[in-house]
Amino acid sequence: MPHSEPKLRRLYPFTSHWALSFSNTPNYPFFPPFVSLDSPRGTGDYTIREWWNGPILHHVTTAAEAIAIAVSRIPADLLQAPSEYPARNS
């Protein structure tokens, strides 16, 4: 589902600690931390945090809601600056 959102396609998805996050570079350290989407484990809800172990910002019930929140949290400078490493369409 993140691939269907054009604003997220320009970023690099990565997983860590059972969570999906996004970076503006494909290399570690991934930066900037702006959203971490925890997958539903048992409860069926998605938990949104700024980084994988940060405080909980939101709980939502659908992947679409989680992606919408992720998009709303993309820093403005990442949306305006051209990516040094353009993401590939697959």
Short mmCIF file of N, CA, C and O in Angstrom, two decimals:
data_model
loop_
_atom_site.label_atom_id
_atom_site.label_comp_id
_atom_site.label_asym_id
_atom_site.label_seq_id
_atom_site.Cartn_x
_atom_site.Cartn_y
_atom_site.Cartn_z
N MET A 1 0.80 -1.20 0.00
CA MET A 1 0.00 0.00 0.00
C MET A 1 0.85 1.27 0.00
O MET A 1 0.46 2.23 -0.64
N PRO A 2 2.00 1.36 0.69
CA PRO A 2 2.79 2.58 0.64
C PRO A 2 3.18 2.95 -0.79
O PRO A 2 3.31 4.11 -1.12
N HIS A 3 3.35 1.93 -1.66
CA HIS A 3 3.76 2.20 -3.03
C HIS A 3 2.69 2.98 -3.79
O HIS A 3 2.99 3.71 -4.72
N SER A 4 1.44 2.88 -3.39
CA SER A 4 0.37 3.59 -4.09
C SER A 4 0.34 5.07 -3.74
O SER A 4 -0.38 5.83 -4.37
N GLU A 5 1.10 5.51 -2.76
CA GLU A 5 1.12 6.91 -2.36
C GLU A 5 2.35 7.60 -2.95
O GLU A 5 3.49 7.31 -2.55
N PRO A 6 2.17 8.50 -3.94
CA PRO A 6 3.30 9.12 -4.63
C PRO A 6 4.29 9.82 -3.70
O PRO A 6 5.49 9.78 -3.94
N LYS A 7 3.83 10.45 -2.64
CA LYS A 7 4.73 11.16 -1.74
C LYS A 7 5.65 10.20 -0.99
O LYS A 7 6.77 10.55 -0.64
N LEU A 8 5.18 8.99 -0.72
CA LEU A 8 6.03 8.00 -0.04
C LEU A 8 6.96 7.30 -1.02
O LEU A 8 8.02 6.81 -0.63
N ARG A 9 6.61 7.25 -2.30
CA ARG A 9 7.44 6.56 -3.29
C ARG A 9 8.80 7.20 -3.46
O ARG A 9 9.74 6.53 -3.85
N ARG A 10 8.92 8.49 -3.16
CA ARG A 10 10.22 9.14 -3.32
C ARG A 10 11.15 8.86 -2.14
O ARG A 10 12.32 9.22 -2.16
N LEU A 11 10.62 8.23 -1.09
CA LEU A 11 11.41 7.88 0.09
C LEU A 11 11.75 6.39 0.08
O LEU A 11 11.19 5.63 -0.70
N TYR A 12 12.66 5.98 0.94
CA TYR A 12 13.08 4.59 1.02
C TYR A 12 12.45 3.92 2.23
O TYR A 12 12.71 4.33 3.36
N PRO A 13 11.62 2.92 1.99
CA PRO A 13 11.03 2.20 3.11
C PRO A 13 12.06 1.26 3.73
O PRO A 13 12.91 0.71 3.03
N PHE A 14 11.99 1.11 5.03
CA PHE A 14 12.83 0.12 5.71
C PHE A 14 12.07 -0.40 6.91
O PHE A 14 11.15 0.24 7.41
N THR A 15 12.43 -1.59 7.33
CA THR A 15 11.79 -2.17 8.50
C THR A 15 12.83 -2.36 9.60
O THR A 15 14.00 -2.64 9.33
N SER A 16 12.35 -2.20 10.81
CA SER A 16 13.18 -2.42 11.99
C SER A 16 12.24 -2.61 13.16
O SER A 16 11.27 -1.85 13.30
N HIS A 17 12.53 -3.57 13.98
CA HIS A 17 11.72 -3.83 15.17
C HIS A 17 10.24 -4.01 14.82
O HIS A 17 9.37 -3.47 15.47
N TRP A 18 9.98 -4.74 13.76
CA TRP A 18 8.62 -5.07 13.31
C TRP A 18 7.82 -3.84 12.90
O TRP A 18 6.60 -3.83 12.96
N ALA A 19 8.50 -2.76 12.50
CA ALA A 19 7.82 -1.53 12.12
C ALA A 19 8.32 -1.07 10.75
O ALA A 19 9.47 -1.31 10.37
N LEU A 20 7.46 -0.39 10.02
CA LEU A 20 7.78 0.19 8.73
C LEU A 20 8.08 1.67 8.92
O LEU A 20 7.29 2.40 9.54
N SER A 21 9.22 2.11 8.39
CA SER A 21 9.61 3.52 8.46
C SER A 21 10.10 3.95 7.09
O SER A 21 10.25 3.13 6.18
N PHE A 22 10.40 5.24 6.95
CA PHE A 22 10.84 5.78 5.67
C PHE A 22 12.03 6.70 5.89
O PHE A 22 12.13 7.37 6.91
N SER A 23 12.93 6.74 4.89
CA SER A 23 14.13 7.55 4.97
C SER A 23 14.33 8.29 3.65
O SER A 23 13.82 7.87 2.61
N ASN A 24 15.10 9.37 3.69
CA ASN A 24 15.41 10.05 2.43
C ASN A 24 16.69 9.52 1.80
O ASN A 24 17.08 9.97 0.74
N THR A 25 17.36 8.57 2.45
CA THR A 25 18.54 7.94 1.87
C THR A 25 18.42 6.42 2.01
O THR A 25 17.77 5.93 2.94
N PRO A 26 19.04 5.69 1.10
CA PRO A 26 18.96 4.23 1.19
C PRO A 26 19.98 3.62 2.14
O PRO A 26 20.02 2.41 2.32
N ASN A 27 20.81 4.44 2.74
CA ASN A 27 21.90 3.94 3.59
C ASN A 27 21.67 4.27 5.05
O ASN A 27 21.07 5.28 5.39
N TYR A 28 22.20 3.41 5.91
CA TYR A 28 22.17 3.65 7.35
C TYR A 28 23.16 4.75 7.68
O TYR A 28 24.24 4.79 7.09
N PRO A 29 22.91 5.67 8.56
CA PRO A 29 21.71 5.76 9.38
C PRO A 29 20.56 6.37 8.58
O PRO A 29 20.74 7.34 7.85
N PHE A 30 19.41 5.77 8.72
CA PHE A 30 18.23 6.25 8.02
C PHE A 30 17.79 7.56 8.66
O PHE A 30 17.80 7.71 9.87
N PHE A 31 17.39 8.51 7.82
CA PHE A 31 17.09 9.84 8.32
C PHE A 31 16.06 10.50 7.42
O PHE A 31 16.05 10.23 6.23
N PRO A 32 15.26 11.39 7.87
CA PRO A 32 14.99 11.78 9.24
C PRO A 32 13.91 10.90 9.85
O PRO A 32 13.05 10.40 9.12
N PRO A 33 13.91 10.70 11.14
CA PRO A 33 12.83 9.93 11.76
C PRO A 33 11.57 10.79 11.84
O PRO A 33 11.57 11.83 12.47
N PHE A 34 10.54 10.40 11.10
CA PHE A 34 9.30 11.16 11.17
C PHE A 34 8.08 10.27 11.36
O PHE A 34 7.04 10.74 11.78
N VAL A 35 8.21 8.98 11.06
CA VAL A 35 7.08 8.09 11.28
C VAL A 35 7.56 6.65 11.32
O VAL A 35 8.50 6.26 10.65
N SER A 36 6.92 5.88 12.17
CA SER A 36 7.14 4.45 12.29
C SER A 36 5.77 3.80 12.43
O SER A 36 4.99 4.17 13.32
N LEU A 37 5.45 2.88 11.54
CA LEU A 37 4.14 2.22 11.55
C LEU A 37 4.32 0.80 12.07
O LEU A 37 4.94 -0.03 11.41
N ASP A 38 3.80 0.54 13.25
CA ASP A 38 3.86 -0.81 13.82
C ASP A 38 2.71 -1.62 13.24
O ASP A 38 1.57 -1.17 13.22
N SER A 39 3.05 -2.82 12.80
CA SER A 39 2.01 -3.68 12.24
C SER A 39 1.11 -4.23 13.35
O SER A 39 1.51 -4.29 14.50
N PRO A 40 -0.09 -4.62 12.95
CA PRO A 40 -1.00 -5.16 13.97
C PRO A 40 -0.49 -6.51 14.46
O PRO A 40 -0.20 -7.39 13.67
N ARG A 41 -0.34 -6.62 15.75
CA ARG A 41 0.09 -7.88 16.36
C ARG A 41 -0.92 -8.21 17.45
O ARG A 41 -0.84 -7.69 18.55
N GLY A 42 -1.88 -9.01 17.10
CA GLY A 42 -2.86 -9.42 18.09
C GLY A 42 -4.07 -8.53 18.15
O GLY A 42 -5.19 -8.99 18.11
N THR A 43 -3.86 -7.21 18.21
CA THR A 43 -4.99 -6.30 18.37
C THR A 43 -5.64 -5.94 17.05
O THR A 43 -6.80 -5.55 17.01
N GLY A 44 -4.90 -6.03 15.95
CA GLY A 44 -5.43 -5.63 14.66
C GLY A 44 -5.26 -4.15 14.38
O GLY A 44 -5.54 -3.69 13.29
N ASP A 45 -4.81 -3.38 15.35
CA ASP A 45 -4.61 -1.95 15.16
C ASP A 45 -3.19 -1.67 14.66
O ASP A 45 -2.28 -2.47 14.87
N TYR A 46 -3.03 -0.52 14.04
CA TYR A 46 -1.71 -0.03 13.66
C TYR A 46 -1.33 1.06 14.65
O TYR A 46 -2.16 1.90 14.99
N THR A 47 -0.09 1.06 15.09
CA THR A 47 0.40 2.07 16.02
C THR A 47 1.37 2.96 15.27
O THR A 47 2.29 2.47 14.62
N ILE A 48 1.17 4.26 15.36
CA ILE A 48 2.03 5.22 14.69
C ILE A 48 2.85 5.93 15.75
O ILE A 48 2.33 6.43 16.75
N ARG A 49 4.16 5.95 15.50
CA ARG A 49 5.12 6.63 16.38
C ARG A 49 6.04 7.47 15.50
O ARG A 49 6.09 7.27 14.29
N GLU A 50 6.80 8.37 16.11
CA GLU A 50 7.77 9.14 15.34
C GLU A 50 8.98 8.27 14.98
O GLU A 50 9.55 8.41 13.91
N TRP A 51 9.40 7.41 15.86
CA TRP A 51 10.46 6.45 15.61
C TRP A 51 10.05 5.15 16.29
O TRP A 51 9.10 5.12 17.07
N TRP A 52 10.76 4.07 16.05
CA TRP A 52 10.28 2.74 16.43
C TRP A 52 9.97 2.58 17.91
O TRP A 52 9.08 1.85 18.28
N ASN A 53 10.69 3.27 18.79
CA ASN A 53 10.40 3.12 20.22
C ASN A 53 9.92 4.42 20.86
O ASN A 53 9.93 4.57 22.07
N GLY A 54 9.49 5.36 20.03
CA GLY A 54 9.01 6.64 20.54
C GLY A 54 7.61 6.52 21.13
O GLY A 54 6.98 5.46 21.08
N PRO A 55 7.12 7.60 21.68
CA PRO A 55 5.77 7.57 22.25
C PRO A 55 4.72 7.34 21.16
O PRO A 55 4.90 7.74 20.01
N ILE A 56 3.64 6.73 21.54
CA ILE A 56 2.55 6.46 20.60
C ILE A 56 1.88 7.78 20.24
O ILE A 56 1.50 8.57 21.11
N LEU A 57 1.73 8.01 18.93
CA LEU A 57 1.06 9.21 18.44
C LEU A 57 -0.39 8.93 18.08
O LEU A 57 -1.26 9.76 18.30
N HIS A 58 -0.63 7.76 17.48
CA HIS A 58 -1.98 7.38 17.03
C HIS A 58 -2.13 5.87 17.04
O HIS A 58 -1.15 5.15 16.87
N HIS A 59 -3.35 5.42 17.19
CA HIS A 59 -3.76 4.05 16.93
C HIS A 59 -4.84 4.13 15.87
O HIS A 59 -5.77 4.93 16.02
N VAL A 60 -4.72 3.35 14.81
CA VAL A 60 -5.75 3.32 13.77
C VAL A 60 -6.05 1.87 13.43
O VAL A 60 -5.27 0.96 13.74
N THR A 61 -7.18 1.64 12.77
CA THR A 61 -7.60 0.27 12.51
C THR A 61 -7.31 -0.21 11.09
O THR A 61 -7.37 -1.42 10.84
N THR A 62 -6.97 0.70 10.16
CA THR A 62 -6.72 0.25 8.79
C THR A 62 -5.36 0.72 8.29
O THR A 62 -4.82 1.73 8.76
N ALA A 63 -4.83 -0.03 7.34
CA ALA A 63 -3.56 0.35 6.72
C ALA A 63 -3.70 1.69 6.01
O ALA A 63 -2.77 2.51 6.03
N ALA A 64 -4.84 1.94 5.38
CA ALA A 64 -5.04 3.21 4.67
C ALA A 64 -4.93 4.40 5.63
O ALA A 64 -4.34 5.43 5.29
N GLU A 65 -5.49 4.26 6.82
CA GLU A 65 -5.38 5.34 7.82
C GLU A 65 -3.93 5.53 8.25
O GLU A 65 -3.47 6.66 8.40
N ALA A 66 -3.21 4.44 8.44
CA ALA A 66 -1.80 4.52 8.84
C ALA A 66 -0.97 5.21 7.77
O ALA A 66 -0.14 6.08 8.08
N ILE A 67 -1.20 4.88 6.51
CA ILE A 67 -0.47 5.50 5.41
C ILE A 67 -0.81 6.99 5.32
O ILE A 67 0.07 7.83 5.11
N ALA A 68 -2.07 7.34 5.49
CA ALA A 68 -2.47 8.75 5.44
C ALA A 68 -1.75 9.55 6.53
O ALA A 68 -1.30 10.68 6.28
N ILE A 69 -1.62 8.98 7.70
CA ILE A 69 -0.90 9.67 8.78
C ILE A 69 0.58 9.78 8.43
O ILE A 69 1.21 10.82 8.66
N ALA A 70 1.16 8.73 7.88
CA ALA A 70 2.57 8.77 7.48
C ALA A 70 2.80 9.90 6.48
O ALA A 70 3.74 10.68 6.62
N VAL A 71 1.93 10.02 5.49
CA VAL A 71 2.06 11.07 4.49
C VAL A 71 1.94 12.45 5.15
O VAL A 71 2.71 13.36 4.84
N SER A 72 1.02 12.60 6.07
CA SER A 72 0.83 13.90 6.72
C SER A 72 2.03 14.29 7.58
O SER A 72 2.21 15.47 7.89
N ARG A 73 2.86 13.32 7.95
CA ARG A 73 4.02 13.60 8.82
C ARG A 73 5.31 13.80 8.04
O ARG A 73 6.36 14.09 8.62
N ILE A 74 5.29 13.68 6.71
CA ILE A 74 6.51 13.89 5.93
C ILE A 74 6.93 15.35 6.09
O ILE A 74 6.14 16.26 5.83
N PRO A 75 8.17 15.60 6.51
CA PRO A 75 8.63 16.98 6.65
C PRO A 75 8.57 17.72 5.31
O PRO A 75 8.87 17.16 4.26
N ALA A 76 8.19 18.98 5.35
CA ALA A 76 8.02 19.79 4.14
C ALA A 76 9.28 19.82 3.28
O ALA A 76 9.20 19.77 2.05
N ASP A 77 10.45 19.88 3.91
CA ASP A 77 11.68 19.94 3.12
C ASP A 77 11.92 18.66 2.32
O ASP A 77 12.53 18.69 1.26
N LEU A 78 11.41 17.53 2.78
CA LEU A 78 11.54 16.29 2.01
C LEU A 78 10.61 16.28 0.81
O LEU A 78 10.90 15.65 -0.20
N LEU A 79 9.49 16.95 0.92
CA LEU A 79 8.55 17.01 -0.20
C LEU A 79 9.03 17.96 -1.29
O LEU A 79 8.73 17.78 -2.46
N GLN A 80 9.81 18.97 -0.92
CA GLN A 80 10.23 19.99 -1.87
C GLN A 80 11.58 19.71 -2.50
O GLN A 80 11.80 20.01 -3.65
N ALA A 81 12.49 19.12 -1.75
CA ALA A 81 13.85 18.89 -2.24
C ALA A 81 13.88 17.69 -3.17
O ALA A 81 13.24 16.67 -2.90
N PRO A 82 14.63 17.79 -4.27
CA PRO A 82 14.77 16.61 -5.13
C PRO A 82 15.56 15.54 -4.39
O PRO A 82 16.50 15.84 -3.65
N SER A 83 15.17 14.32 -4.58
CA SER A 83 15.85 13.21 -3.91
C SER A 83 17.21 12.97 -4.55
O SER A 83 17.35 12.95 -5.77
N GLU A 84 18.23 12.81 -3.71
CA GLU A 84 19.57 12.50 -4.21
C GLU A 84 19.59 11.11 -4.83
O GLU A 84 20.35 10.83 -5.73
N TYR A 85 18.75 10.23 -4.33
CA TYR A 85 18.65 8.86 -4.80
C TYR A 85 17.21 8.61 -5.23
O TYR A 85 16.40 8.18 -4.43
N PRO A 86 16.84 8.92 -6.46
CA PRO A 86 15.45 8.73 -6.85
C PRO A 86 15.00 7.28 -6.72
O PRO A 86 15.74 6.37 -7.10
N ALA A 87 13.85 7.10 -6.15
CA ALA A 87 13.30 5.75 -5.97
C ALA A 87 12.91 5.18 -7.32
O ALA A 87 12.50 5.88 -8.22
N ARG A 88 13.06 3.87 -7.45
CA ARG A 88 12.66 3.19 -8.69
C ARG A 88 11.22 2.77 -8.62
O ARG A 88 10.75 2.35 -7.58
N ASN A 89 10.53 2.89 -9.73
CA ASN A 89 9.19 2.34 -9.82
C ASN A 89 9.31 0.87 -10.17
O ASN A 89 10.13 0.49 -10.99
N SER A 90 8.53 0.04 -9.54
CA SER A 90 8.61 -1.38 -9.86
C SER A 90 7.34 -1.86 -10.49
O SER A 90 6.37 -1.24 -10.55
#
